[in-house]
Short mmCIF file of C-alpha atoms and ligand atoms in Angstrom, two decimals:
data_model
loop_
_atom_site.label_atom_id
_atom_site.label_comp_id
_atom_site.label_asym_id
_atom_site.label_seq_id
_atom_site.Cartn_x
_atom_site.Cartn_y
_atom_site.Cartn_z
CA MET A 1 0.00 0.00 0.00
CA ALA A 2 1.23 3.48 -0.85
CA LEU A 3 2.21 5.77 2.00
CA ILE A 4 0.78 8.77 0.16
CA ASP A 5 -1.94 8.32 -2.43
CA ILE A 6 -3.28 11.54 -3.93
CA ARG A 7 -6.16 11.18 -6.37
CA ASN A 8 -7.21 14.02 -8.59
CA ILE A 9 -7.12 16.76 -5.97
CA CYS A 10 -7.96 20.40 -6.54
CA LYS A 11 -7.59 23.26 -4.11
CA THR A 12 -9.51 26.47 -4.66
CA TYR A 13 -9.12 29.46 -2.39
CA ASP A 14 -12.31 31.45 -2.29
CA LEU A 15 -11.51 35.13 -1.80
CA GLY A 16 -15.06 36.40 -2.15
CA ASP A 17 -15.24 37.84 -5.66
CA VAL A 18 -12.14 35.93 -6.87
CA LYS A 19 -11.40 32.24 -6.77
CA VAL A 20 -7.79 31.06 -6.96
CA ASN A 21 -7.19 27.56 -8.29
CA ALA A 22 -3.99 26.76 -6.42
CA LEU A 23 -4.04 23.06 -7.43
CA CYS A 24 -5.97 21.34 -10.15
CA GLY A 25 -6.21 17.66 -11.08
CA VAL A 26 -3.17 16.55 -9.10
CA SER A 27 -2.62 12.79 -8.71
CA THR A 28 0.49 11.06 -7.39
CA VAL A 29 1.62 8.10 -5.34
CA ILE A 30 4.62 8.23 -2.99
CA ASP A 31 5.91 5.08 -1.34
CA LYS A 32 7.56 4.67 2.01
CA GLY A 33 11.28 5.43 1.85
CA GLU A 34 11.19 7.72 -1.18
CA PHE A 35 13.14 10.98 -1.36
CA VAL A 36 11.20 13.37 -3.58
CA ALA A 37 12.19 16.87 -4.69
CA ILE A 38 9.32 19.20 -5.56
CA MET A 39 10.16 21.97 -7.99
CA GLY A 40 8.33 24.68 -9.90
CA PRO A 41 8.11 28.46 -10.09
CA SER A 42 6.74 30.69 -7.36
CA GLY A 43 2.94 30.44 -7.19
CA SER A 44 2.79 27.04 -8.91
CA GLY A 45 1.14 25.33 -5.91
CA LYS A 46 4.09 23.67 -4.15
CA SER A 47 3.32 24.93 -0.65
CA THR A 48 -0.40 24.25 -1.07
CA PHE A 49 0.48 20.68 -2.04
CA MET A 50 2.80 20.30 0.97
CA ASN A 51 0.16 21.68 3.33
CA ILE A 52 -2.30 19.09 2.05
CA LEU A 53 0.27 16.28 2.34
CA GLY A 54 0.94 17.41 5.91
CA CYS A 55 -2.77 17.51 6.81
CA LEU A 56 -2.49 21.21 7.59
CA ASP A 57 -5.08 21.86 4.91
CA THR A 58 -7.61 19.77 2.99
CA PRO A 59 -8.28 19.61 -0.74
CA THR A 60 -11.46 21.17 -2.14
CA THR A 61 -12.10 18.06 -4.27
CA GLY A 62 -10.35 14.74 -4.74
CA LYS A 63 -9.00 12.17 -2.33
CA TYR A 64 -5.97 11.90 -0.08
CA LEU A 65 -5.16 8.54 1.46
CA LEU A 66 -2.37 8.71 4.05
CA ASP A 67 -1.16 5.21 4.83
CA GLY A 68 -4.52 3.92 3.62
CA VAL A 69 -6.58 6.34 5.70
CA ASP A 70 -8.90 8.69 3.84
CA VAL A 71 -8.19 11.98 5.58
CA GLU A 72 -11.51 13.45 4.44
CA GLY A 73 -13.41 11.31 6.92
CA LEU A 74 -11.39 12.41 9.95
CA SER A 75 -12.36 14.94 12.60
CA ARG A 76 -10.00 17.83 13.30
CA ASP A 77 -8.67 16.03 16.38
CA ASP A 78 -8.08 12.75 14.56
CA LEU A 79 -6.35 14.61 11.74
CA ALA A 80 -4.10 16.41 14.24
CA GLU A 81 -3.25 13.10 15.90
CA LEU A 82 -2.42 11.43 12.59
CA ARG A 83 -0.25 14.40 11.67
CA ASN A 84 1.54 14.34 15.01
CA LYS A 85 2.26 10.65 14.77
CA LYS A 86 3.43 10.46 11.18
CA ILE A 87 4.72 13.79 9.95
CA GLY A 88 7.52 16.17 10.84
CA PHE A 89 7.87 19.60 9.24
CA ILE A 90 10.93 21.66 8.41
CA PHE A 91 10.73 25.20 7.06
CA GLN A 92 13.02 27.73 5.47
CA GLY A 93 12.86 29.98 8.55
CA PHE A 94 13.48 27.13 11.07
CA ASN A 95 10.39 28.18 13.12
CA LEU A 96 11.97 27.64 16.53
CA LEU A 97 10.70 29.36 19.67
CA SER A 98 13.30 32.06 20.23
CA ARG A 99 13.38 32.22 24.06
CA THR A 100 13.40 28.47 24.38
CA SER A 101 16.44 26.19 24.52
CA ALA A 102 17.24 23.67 21.80
CA ILE A 103 16.12 20.74 23.92
CA GLU A 104 12.86 22.41 24.92
CA ASN A 105 12.11 23.19 21.28
CA VAL A 106 12.62 19.52 20.42
CA GLU A 107 10.38 18.43 23.30
CA LEU A 108 7.43 20.49 22.10
CA PRO A 109 5.75 17.82 19.92
CA LEU A 110 5.85 15.43 22.90
CA ILE A 111 3.96 17.69 25.29
CA TYR A 112 0.62 16.23 24.26
CA ALA A 113 1.82 12.64 24.12
CA GLY A 114 1.17 12.10 27.82
CA MET A 115 4.69 11.14 28.85
CA SER A 116 6.74 12.14 31.87
CA SER A 117 9.08 15.11 31.61
CA ARG A 118 11.96 12.67 32.13
CA GLN A 119 10.88 10.60 29.11
CA ARG A 120 10.45 13.74 27.01
CA ARG A 121 13.94 14.93 27.94
CA ASP A 122 15.46 11.55 27.06
CA LEU A 123 13.78 11.39 23.66
CA ALA A 124 14.71 15.01 22.90
CA ARG A 125 18.35 14.29 23.82
CA GLN A 126 18.38 11.26 21.54
CA ALA A 127 16.94 13.30 18.66
CA LEU A 128 19.53 16.07 19.15
CA ASP A 129 22.31 13.46 19.30
CA ARG A 130 21.05 12.01 16.03
CA VAL A 131 21.44 15.35 14.23
CA GLY A 132 24.90 15.97 15.67
CA LEU A 133 23.99 18.52 18.36
CA ALA A 134 24.89 16.57 21.48
CA ASN A 135 26.74 19.57 22.90
CA ARG A 136 24.07 22.19 22.29
CA TYR A 137 21.10 21.07 24.38
CA ASN A 138 20.78 24.27 26.35
CA HIS A 139 21.64 26.83 23.71
CA LEU A 140 19.00 29.32 22.62
CA PRO A 141 18.31 29.59 18.86
CA ASN A 142 20.19 32.90 18.58
CA GLN A 143 23.25 31.21 20.11
CA LEU A 144 23.28 28.70 17.25
CA SER A 145 24.29 29.05 13.59
CA GLY A 146 21.64 28.75 10.87
CA GLY A 147 22.68 25.20 10.11
CA GLN A 148 22.52 24.28 13.79
CA GLN A 149 19.06 25.84 14.09
CA GLN A 150 17.89 23.78 11.13
CA ARG A 151 19.31 20.69 12.86
CA VAL A 152 17.24 21.51 15.94
CA ALA A 153 14.19 21.77 13.67
CA ILE A 154 15.04 18.38 12.14
CA ALA A 155 15.41 16.88 15.62
CA ARG A 156 11.99 18.32 16.52
CA ALA A 157 10.57 16.76 13.34
CA LEU A 158 12.07 13.38 14.30
CA VAL A 159 11.33 13.24 18.00
CA ASN A 160 7.88 11.70 17.52
CA ASN A 161 9.31 8.97 15.30
CA ALA A 162 7.81 10.63 12.23
CA GLU A 163 7.73 8.45 9.10
CA ILE A 164 7.56 11.44 6.79
CA ILE A 165 9.54 14.66 6.77
CA LEU A 166 8.04 17.51 4.77
CA ALA A 167 10.59 20.22 4.07
CA ASP A 168 9.60 23.49 2.38
CA GLU A 169 12.79 25.19 1.11
CA PRO A 170 14.83 23.95 4.12
CA THR A 171 18.10 25.34 2.74
CA GLY A 172 16.65 28.64 1.51
CA ASN A 173 18.30 30.60 4.34
CA LEU A 174 21.60 28.71 4.40
CA ASP A 175 24.92 29.16 2.61
CA THR A 176 26.07 26.51 0.14
CA LYS A 177 28.35 24.61 2.51
CA THR A 178 25.73 24.46 5.27
CA SER A 179 23.06 23.49 2.72
CA VAL A 180 25.18 20.51 1.68
CA GLU A 181 25.55 19.45 5.33
CA ILE A 182 21.80 19.64 5.93
CA MET A 183 21.07 17.72 2.72
CA GLU A 184 23.59 15.03 3.71
CA LEU A 185 21.85 14.72 7.07
CA LEU A 186 18.50 14.27 5.31
CA VAL A 187 20.02 11.66 2.98
CA THR A 188 21.36 9.76 5.99
CA LEU A 189 17.97 9.81 7.71
CA ASN A 190 16.36 8.61 4.48
CA GLN A 191 18.86 5.82 3.85
CA GLN A 192 19.53 4.63 7.38
CA SER A 193 16.11 5.07 8.96
CA GLY A 194 13.89 4.78 5.89
CA ILE A 195 12.24 8.13 6.59
CA THR A 196 10.27 9.36 3.59
CA ILE A 197 11.40 12.83 2.61
CA ILE A 198 9.51 15.28 0.45
CA LEU A 199 11.34 18.52 -0.12
CA VAL A 200 10.48 21.72 -1.97
CA THR A 201 13.37 23.57 -3.54
CA HIS A 202 13.96 25.93 -6.43
CA GLU A 203 17.66 25.10 -6.52
CA PRO A 204 18.57 22.38 -9.07
CA ASP A 205 21.67 21.43 -7.03
CA ILE A 206 19.51 20.71 -3.99
CA ALA A 207 16.92 18.81 -6.05
CA LEU A 208 19.69 16.40 -7.12
CA TYR A 209 19.65 14.91 -3.61
CA GLY A 210 16.17 13.58 -4.33
CA ARG A 211 15.82 10.32 -6.21
CA ARG A 212 12.61 11.55 -7.82
CA LYS A 213 11.65 14.98 -9.07
CA ILE A 214 8.10 16.30 -9.36
CA ARG A 215 7.63 19.62 -11.12
CA PHE A 216 4.59 21.85 -10.71
CA LEU A 217 3.35 24.52 -13.08
CA ASP A 218 0.14 26.53 -12.62
CA GLY A 219 -1.23 24.12 -10.03
CA SER A 220 -0.59 20.91 -11.94
CA ILE A 221 2.18 18.32 -12.09
CA VAL A 222 3.96 18.71 -15.42
CA GLU A 223 6.92 16.39 -14.84
CA ASP A 224 7.57 13.39 -12.61
CA VAL A 225 10.88 11.64 -13.17
N1 ADP B 1 -4.26 31.13 1.76
C1 ADP B 1 -4.37 31.47 0.47
N2 ADP B 1 -5.41 32.23 0.06
C2 ADP B 1 -5.52 32.59 -1.23
N3 ADP B 1 -4.68 32.24 -2.21
C3 ADP B 1 -3.62 31.49 -1.85
C4 ADP B 1 -3.40 31.06 -0.50
N4 ADP B 1 -2.28 30.32 -0.46
C5 ADP B 1 -1.81 30.28 -1.72
N5 ADP B 1 -2.61 30.97 -2.57
C6 ADP B 1 -2.45 31.12 -4.02
O1 ADP B 1 -2.36 29.81 -4.58
C7 ADP B 1 -1.35 29.76 -5.58
C8 ADP B 1 -0.30 28.71 -5.19
O2 ADP B 1 0.42 29.18 -4.04
P1 ADP B 1 1.56 28.35 -3.32
O3 ADP B 1 1.05 26.97 -3.11
O4 ADP B 1 1.98 29.11 -2.14
O5 ADP B 1 2.69 28.33 -4.44
P2 ADP B 1 4.28 28.07 -4.30
O6 ADP B 1 4.55 27.46 -2.97
O7 ADP B 1 4.60 27.16 -5.44
O8 ADP B 1 4.94 29.41 -4.46
C9 ADP B 1 -0.80 31.15 -5.72
O9 ADP B 1 -1.49 31.78 -6.78
C10 ADP B 1 -1.13 31.80 -4.40
O10 ADP B 1 -1.29 33.17 -4.55
MG1 MG B 2 5.86 28.09 -1.42
#
């Protein structure tokens, strides 16, 4: 069974007098363990697609089966739970809480999991160790480099044992050398832990890390190789 099975989805934003067709007739299947690069010009629907994959938004029409579950039938709470259990997000701007230490940032997704603070701390430490930040537990985001902040965000995405990492331009704020380090970390997580990675980028060099490339144009998939 496919991990992600998208069938003919459309997404229309209704702005009163104008309707924006952000996605139209999009179908694709992504299996567990894939590393997919999503490309396409600004406004082509990449982020809308990622938000739907991540259950942050729902399609206007069409079907999305996540690990065999039709997300359309789920309540808000069930959708949030499914998202929490399966999906980690990484963004261009890192999205860390600025007055909060690295380890506390990583613990955040565990707060609702009903575990002891000791357990949360242990899991957060393990996740930070996995991304090479064993000596930075108590640093604040502004005491870390951009690459280190993105590692904290990756640890936060991993701490719940996510099967899927969705990354929207994760190297957009990083220099070339740091971008390569972050991409190598993602490749390692993909190859060694089988984590499915779906990554938006407009940089061809970054897209090369993916084993599959999906290109969007005007809300549709125009290439999938
Ligand atoms: N919340 C929204 N409300 C209205 N229109 C939106 C919204 N989000 C995105 N759009 C529109 O949908 C289209 C696709 O946007 P987006 O998915 O962000 O593209 P990309 O990530 O490829 O730049 C664009 O025309 C954009 O203006
Ligand atoms: Mg975008």
